[in-house]
Amino acid sequence: MSARPEVAAHSSSAGLPEAADLRRSDSLAREIFSDVANKWAFLIIEALGDRTLRFGELRNEIDGVSHKMLTQNLRMLERNGLVERTAHPTVPPKVEYALTEPGRALRATVSAMCGWTQRFLGDIEEARRRFDG
C-alpha cells in the first residue's frame, strides 16, 4: 500500500494522466499555432509593435486587409491573450489595440521570420526558378 496514492496516479508507470496531459498540451499548441500562423495575424502583430493603435490606424498600416478580416483576427489575437483591446467610454467610441507581453514575445519571432525572408529572398526566388524551369 502506497503512503501517497496521488503519486501513483501521476507516475510514469500509470502513464495515462501524463499521456493525456501531453496530448491536451500538444492539441492546444497546434490550435494556437493554427490561429496565429496566418498572414493577417503576423501583419497585425508586426504593425502594432510597441505601439497602441486604433482600429482605423491599424487598418491603414496593413495594406489589403478588409474590415472583416482585421476584426476577425483582432478578436482571435485577443482571445489568445496576444492583443489587448481597450474601449474608452467616449462618443464616438474609441477603441485601442496593443500587444500583451506574450504578443510582444511572439513579435520577436515574427520579426525574426521577416528578417529570414529578407535575407534569403534571392535564394528562394532562384530555387523556385530552377524548380519551375
PDB file of C-alpha atoms in Angstrom:
ATOM      1  CA  MET A   1       0.000   0.000   0.000  1.00  0.00           C
ATOM      2  CA  SER A   2       1.432   3.356  -1.047  1.00  0.00           C
ATOM      3  CA  ALA A   3       1.849   6.096   1.523  1.00  0.00           C
ATOM      4  CA  ARG A   4       0.994   8.670  -1.178  1.00  0.00           C
ATOM      5  CA  PRO A   5      -1.642   7.338  -3.603  1.00  0.00           C
ATOM      6  CA  GLU A   6      -1.685  10.633  -5.539  1.00  0.00           C
ATOM      7  CA  VAL A   7       1.922   9.984  -6.627  1.00  0.00           C
ATOM      8  CA  ALA A   8       0.995   6.612  -8.072  1.00  0.00           C
ATOM      9  CA  ALA A   9      -1.770   8.173 -10.128  1.00  0.00           C
ATOM     10  CA  HIS A  10       0.746  10.509 -11.788  1.00  0.00           C
ATOM     11  CA  SER A  11       3.697   8.160 -12.084  1.00  0.00           C
ATOM     12  CA  SER A  12       5.068   7.081 -15.419  1.00  0.00           C
ATOM     13  CA  SER A  13       4.024   3.503 -14.690  1.00  0.00           C
ATOM     14  CA  ALA A  14       0.386   4.617 -14.684  1.00  0.00           C
ATOM     15  CA  GLY A  15       1.095   6.523 -17.908  1.00  0.00           C
ATOM     16  CA  LEU A  16      -2.408   7.701 -18.627  1.00  0.00           C
ATOM     17  CA  PRO A  17      -2.596  11.033 -16.786  1.00  0.00           C
ATOM     18  CA  GLU A  18       0.789  12.189 -18.120  1.00  0.00           C
ATOM     19  CA  ALA A  19      -0.024  10.988 -21.638  1.00  0.00           C
ATOM     20  CA  ALA A  20      -3.429  12.694 -21.524  1.00  0.00           C
ATOM     21  CA  ASP A  21      -1.855  15.948 -20.312  1.00  0.00           C
ATOM     22  CA  LEU A  22       0.742  15.768 -23.079  1.00  0.00           C
ATOM     23  CA  ARG A  23      -1.933  15.134 -25.741  1.00  0.00           C
ATOM     24  CA  ARG A  24      -4.019  18.038 -24.403  1.00  0.00           C
ATOM     25  CA  SER A  25      -0.964  20.301 -24.378  1.00  0.00           C
ATOM     26  CA  ASP A  26       0.037  19.286 -27.926  1.00  0.00           C
ATOM     27  CA  SER A  27      -3.522  19.791 -29.154  1.00  0.00           C
ATOM     28  CA  LEU A  28      -3.703  23.265 -27.613  1.00  0.00           C
ATOM     29  CA  ALA A  29      -0.309  24.194 -29.050  1.00  0.00           C
ATOM     30  CA  ARG A  30      -1.440  23.111 -32.540  1.00  0.00           C
ATOM     31  CA  GLU A  31      -4.663  25.103 -32.148  1.00  0.00           C
ATOM     32  CA  ILE A  32      -2.815  28.262 -31.078  1.00  0.00           C
ATOM     33  CA  PHE A  33      -0.264  27.890 -33.866  1.00  0.00           C
ATOM     34  CA  SER A  34      -3.063  27.396 -36.386  1.00  0.00           C
ATOM     35  CA  ASP A  35      -4.717  30.587 -35.125  1.00  0.00           C
ATOM     36  CA  VAL A  36      -1.674  32.840 -35.267  1.00  0.00           C
ATOM     37  CA  ALA A  37       0.132  31.363 -38.293  1.00  0.00           C
ATOM     38  CA  ASN A  38      -1.680  33.360 -40.932  1.00  0.00           C
ATOM     39  CA  LYS A  39      -0.585  36.392 -42.865  1.00  0.00           C
ATOM     40  CA  TRP A  40      -3.061  38.810 -41.296  1.00  0.00           C
ATOM     41  CA  ALA A  41      -2.176  37.850 -37.721  1.00  0.00           C
ATOM     42  CA  PHE A  42       1.538  38.219 -38.489  1.00  0.00           C
ATOM     43  CA  LEU A  43       0.967  41.602 -40.127  1.00  0.00           C
ATOM     44  CA  ILE A  44      -1.186  42.816 -37.215  1.00  0.00           C
ATOM     45  CA  ILE A  45       1.460  41.750 -34.704  1.00  0.00           C
ATOM     46  CA  GLU A  46       4.195  43.443 -36.721  1.00  0.00           C
ATOM     47  CA  ALA A  47       2.131  46.625 -37.247  1.00  0.00           C
ATOM     48  CA  LEU A  48       1.301  47.001 -33.568  1.00  0.00           C
ATOM     49  CA  GLY A  49       4.878  46.518 -32.454  1.00  0.00           C
ATOM     50  CA  ASP A  50       5.409  48.622 -29.343  1.00  0.00           C
ATOM     51  CA  ARG A  51       2.581  50.984 -30.242  1.00  0.00           C
ATOM     52  CA  THR A  52      -1.056  51.336 -29.324  1.00  0.00           C
ATOM     53  CA  LEU A  53      -3.243  51.869 -32.379  1.00  0.00           C
ATOM     54  CA  ARG A  54      -6.890  52.483 -33.069  1.00  0.00           C
ATOM     55  CA  PHE A  55      -8.736  50.199 -35.487  1.00  0.00           C
ATOM     56  CA  GLY A  56      -8.556  52.666 -38.401  1.00  0.00           C
ATOM     57  CA  GLU A  57      -4.868  53.343 -37.814  1.00  0.00           C
ATOM     58  CA  LEU A  58      -4.165  49.632 -37.755  1.00  0.00           C
ATOM     59  CA  ARG A  59      -6.178  49.104 -40.942  1.00  0.00           C
ATOM     60  CA  ASN A  60      -4.181  51.869 -42.667  1.00  0.00           C
ATOM     61  CA  GLU A  61      -0.921  50.166 -41.611  1.00  0.00           C
ATOM     62  CA  ILE A  62      -1.874  46.822 -43.197  1.00  0.00           C
ATOM     63  CA  ASP A  63      -2.220  47.034 -46.953  1.00  0.00           C
ATOM     64  CA  GLY A  64      -5.110  44.998 -48.346  1.00  0.00           C
ATOM     65  CA  VAL A  65      -6.763  43.872 -45.108  1.00  0.00           C
ATOM     66  CA  SER A  66     -10.545  44.091 -45.137  1.00  0.00           C
ATOM     67  CA  HIS A  67     -12.574  45.371 -42.209  1.00  0.00           C
ATOM     68  CA  LYS A  68     -13.920  41.840 -41.677  1.00  0.00           C
ATOM     69  CA  MET A  69     -10.503  40.133 -41.706  1.00  0.00           C
ATOM     70  CA  LEU A  70      -8.990  42.718 -39.382  1.00  0.00           C
ATOM     71  CA  THR A  71     -11.898  42.345 -36.953  1.00  0.00           C
ATOM     72  CA  GLN A  72     -11.751  38.528 -37.013  1.00  0.00           C
ATOM     73  CA  ASN A  73      -8.001  38.428 -36.489  1.00  0.00           C
ATOM     74  CA  LEU A  74      -8.014  41.027 -33.720  1.00  0.00           C
ATOM     75  CA  ARG A  75     -10.688  39.014 -31.884  1.00  0.00           C
ATOM     76  CA  MET A  76      -8.673  35.807 -32.308  1.00  0.00           C
ATOM     77  CA  LEU A  77      -5.483  37.503 -31.088  1.00  0.00           C
ATOM     78  CA  GLU A  78      -7.368  38.965 -28.127  1.00  0.00           C
ATOM     79  CA  ARG A  79      -8.880  35.549 -27.311  1.00  0.00           C
ATOM     80  CA  ASN A  80      -5.396  34.037 -27.282  1.00  0.00           C
ATOM     81  CA  GLY A  81      -4.115  36.786 -24.992  1.00  0.00           C
ATOM     82  CA  LEU A  82      -1.766  38.315 -27.565  1.00  0.00           C
ATOM     83  CA  VAL A  83      -3.602  41.600 -28.095  1.00  0.00           C
ATOM     84  CA  GLU A  84      -5.273  43.799 -25.520  1.00  0.00           C
ATOM     85  CA  ARG A  85      -8.361  45.764 -26.568  1.00  0.00           C
ATOM     86  CA  THR A  86      -9.164  48.911 -24.608  1.00  0.00           C
ATOM     87  CA  ALA A  87     -12.525  50.585 -25.176  1.00  0.00           C
ATOM     88  CA  HIS A  88     -12.805  54.169 -23.936  1.00  0.00           C
ATOM     89  CA  PRO A  89     -16.297  55.417 -22.983  1.00  0.00           C
ATOM     90  CA  THR A  90     -16.439  58.272 -25.459  1.00  0.00           C
ATOM     91  CA  VAL A  91     -18.784  59.272 -28.274  1.00  0.00           C
ATOM     92  CA  PRO A  92     -17.914  58.032 -30.793  1.00  0.00           C
ATOM     93  CA  PRO A  93     -16.346  55.029 -29.057  1.00  0.00           C
ATOM     94  CA  LYS A  94     -12.543  54.987 -29.024  1.00  0.00           C
ATOM     95  CA  VAL A  95     -11.040  51.512 -29.143  1.00  0.00           C
ATOM     96  CA  GLU A  96      -7.304  50.896 -28.991  1.00  0.00           C
ATOM     97  CA  TYR A  97      -5.235  47.775 -29.527  1.00  0.00           C
ATOM     98  CA  ALA A  98      -1.812  46.896 -28.137  1.00  0.00           C
ATOM     99  CA  LEU A  99       0.291  43.756 -27.821  1.00  0.00           C
ATOM    100  CA  THR A 100       0.389  41.996 -24.462  1.00  0.00           C
ATOM    101  CA  GLU A 101       3.605  40.557 -23.057  1.00  0.00           C
ATOM    102  CA  PRO A 102       3.043  37.204 -24.847  1.00  0.00           C
ATOM    103  CA  GLY A 103       2.189  39.154 -28.004  1.00  0.00           C
ATOM    104  CA  ARG A 104       5.446  41.113 -27.798  1.00  0.00           C
ATOM    105  CA  ALA A 105       7.352  37.856 -27.334  1.00  0.00           C
ATOM    106  CA  LEU A 106       5.642  36.419 -30.422  1.00  0.00           C
ATOM    107  CA  ARG A 107       6.513  39.613 -32.294  1.00  0.00           C
ATOM    108  CA  ALA A 108      10.192  38.867 -31.752  1.00  0.00           C
ATOM    109  CA  THR A 109       9.659  35.543 -33.513  1.00  0.00           C
ATOM    110  CA  VAL A 110       7.640  37.169 -36.319  1.00  0.00           C
ATOM    111  CA  SER A 111      10.361  39.799 -36.769  1.00  0.00           C
ATOM    112  CA  ALA A 112      12.986  37.064 -36.959  1.00  0.00           C
ATOM    113  CA  MET A 113      10.935  35.328 -39.660  1.00  0.00           C
ATOM    114  CA  CYS A 114      10.667  38.599 -41.606  1.00  0.00           C
ATOM    115  CA  GLY A 115      14.428  39.034 -41.326  1.00  0.00           C
ATOM    116  CA  TRP A 116      14.972  35.471 -42.525  1.00  0.00           C
ATOM    117  CA  THR A 117      12.716  36.141 -45.528  1.00  0.00           C
ATOM    118  CA  GLN A 118      14.597  39.310 -46.451  1.00  0.00           C
ATOM    119  CA  ARG A 119      17.965  37.600 -46.034  1.00  0.00           C
ATOM    120  CA  PHE A 120      17.114  34.581 -48.196  1.00  0.00           C
ATOM    121  CA  LEU A 121      14.586  36.035 -50.641  1.00  0.00           C
ATOM    122  CA  GLY A 122      17.031  35.890 -53.550  1.00  0.00           C
ATOM    123  CA  ASP A 123      17.937  32.269 -52.760  1.00  0.00           C
ATOM    124  CA  ILE A 124      14.269  31.303 -52.557  1.00  0.00           C
ATOM    125  CA  GLU A 125      13.433  33.050 -55.830  1.00  0.00           C
ATOM    126  CA  GLU A 126      16.356  31.310 -57.565  1.00  0.00           C
ATOM    127  CA  ALA A 127      15.323  27.907 -56.174  1.00  0.00           C
ATOM    128  CA  ARG A 128      11.759  28.479 -57.413  1.00  0.00           C
ATOM    129  CA  ARG A 129      13.008  29.410 -60.904  1.00  0.00           C
ATOM    130  CA  ARG A 130      15.139  26.233 -61.067  1.00  0.00           C
ATOM    131  CA  PHE A 131      12.289  24.077 -59.752  1.00  0.00           C
ATOM    132  CA  ASP A 132       9.673  25.558 -62.074  1.00  0.00           C
ATOM    133  CA  GLY A 133      12.006  25.545 -65.128  1.00  0.00           C
TER     134      GLY A 133
END
